[in-house]
Short mmCIF file of C-alpha atoms in Angstrom, two decimals:
data_model
loop_
_atom_site.label_atom_id
_atom_site.label_comp_id
_atom_site.label_asym_id
_atom_site.label_seq_id
_atom_site.Cartn_x
_atom_site.Cartn_y
_atom_site.Cartn_z
CA UNK A 27 -72.71 193.05 18.30
CA UNK A 28 -72.17 196.71 19.10
CA UNK A 29 -73.33 196.46 22.64
CA UNK A 30 -71.14 193.18 22.85
CA UNK A 31 -67.76 194.84 21.70
CA UNK A 32 -68.84 197.82 24.01
CA UNK A 33 -69.00 195.38 27.05
CA UNK A 34 -65.42 194.18 26.39
CA UNK A 35 -64.04 197.51 25.67
CA UNK A 36 -65.54 198.70 28.99
CA UNK A 37 -64.38 195.24 30.75
CA UNK A 38 -60.59 196.55 29.42
CA UNK A 39 -61.08 199.45 30.58
CA UNK A 40 -61.85 198.55 34.43
CA UNK A 41 -58.68 196.01 34.20
CA UNK A 42 -56.49 198.51 33.11
CA UNK A 43 -57.34 201.30 35.70
CA UNK A 44 -57.20 198.36 38.29
CA UNK A 45 -53.30 197.66 36.87
CA UNK A 46 -52.58 200.89 37.39
CA UNK A 47 -54.16 201.11 40.68
CA UNK A 48 -52.21 197.99 41.64
CA UNK A 49 -48.31 199.27 39.82
CA UNK A 50 -48.96 202.36 42.11
CA UNK A 51 -49.64 200.32 45.01
CA UNK A 52 -46.53 198.28 44.62
CA UNK A 53 -44.59 201.20 43.89
CA UNK A 54 -45.30 203.18 46.88
CA UNK A 55 -44.56 199.94 48.79
CA UNK A 56 -40.92 199.74 47.13
CA UNK A 57 -40.32 203.13 48.15
CA UNK A 58 -41.35 202.81 51.84
CA UNK A 59 -39.30 199.83 52.48
CA UNK A 60 -36.32 201.62 50.47
CA UNK A 61 -33.58 202.64 52.65
CA UNK A 62 -32.49 206.02 52.32
CA UNK A 63 -30.03 208.54 54.43
CA UNK A 64 -30.73 211.56 54.53
CA UNK A 65 -27.01 212.72 54.46
CA UNK A 66 -25.21 210.33 52.83
CA UNK A 67 -21.05 210.01 53.83
CA UNK A 68 -19.12 211.07 51.13
CA UNK A 69 -15.68 210.71 52.66
CA UNK A 70 -12.85 208.74 50.99
CA UNK A 71 -16.19 208.11 48.18
CA UNK A 72 -13.11 206.82 45.65
CA UNK A 73 -12.07 204.17 48.17
CA UNK A 74 -15.90 203.31 49.22
CA UNK A 75 -16.07 202.65 45.18
CA UNK A 76 -12.89 200.65 44.83
CA UNK A 77 -14.11 198.85 47.64
CA UNK A 78 -17.43 197.47 46.00
CA UNK A 79 -15.74 197.10 42.37
CA UNK A 80 -13.77 194.48 44.15
CA UNK A 81 -16.66 192.81 46.37
CA UNK A 82 -18.94 192.40 42.59
CA UNK A 83 -15.67 191.44 40.58
CA UNK A 84 -15.79 188.24 39.19
CA UNK A 85 -12.51 186.40 37.55
CA UNK A 86 -13.64 184.20 35.18
CA UNK A 87 -10.29 182.88 34.28
CA UNK A 88 -9.86 182.12 37.76
CA UNK A 89 -13.51 180.19 37.74
CA UNK A 90 -12.54 178.17 34.64
CA UNK A 91 -9.57 176.69 35.93
CA UNK A 92 -6.88 178.71 33.68
CA UNK A 93 -4.92 180.37 36.17
CA UNK A 94 -2.21 179.39 38.94
CA UNK A 95 -2.61 180.64 42.09
#
């Protein structure tokens, strides 16, 4: 019984280590594929933020058909 428990524990430890290796591999892949700018443009950052906010804004009233345009 004790031998079987030790085998199960060892198997799960190996699986845990392999899972961590896979996770690190996935994180590295994501990091390599990420687009990074070395010198981000900070000119007109408020205007850019406002434009992006407008792009993402969802007008729920208009979508529900409650607004007359």
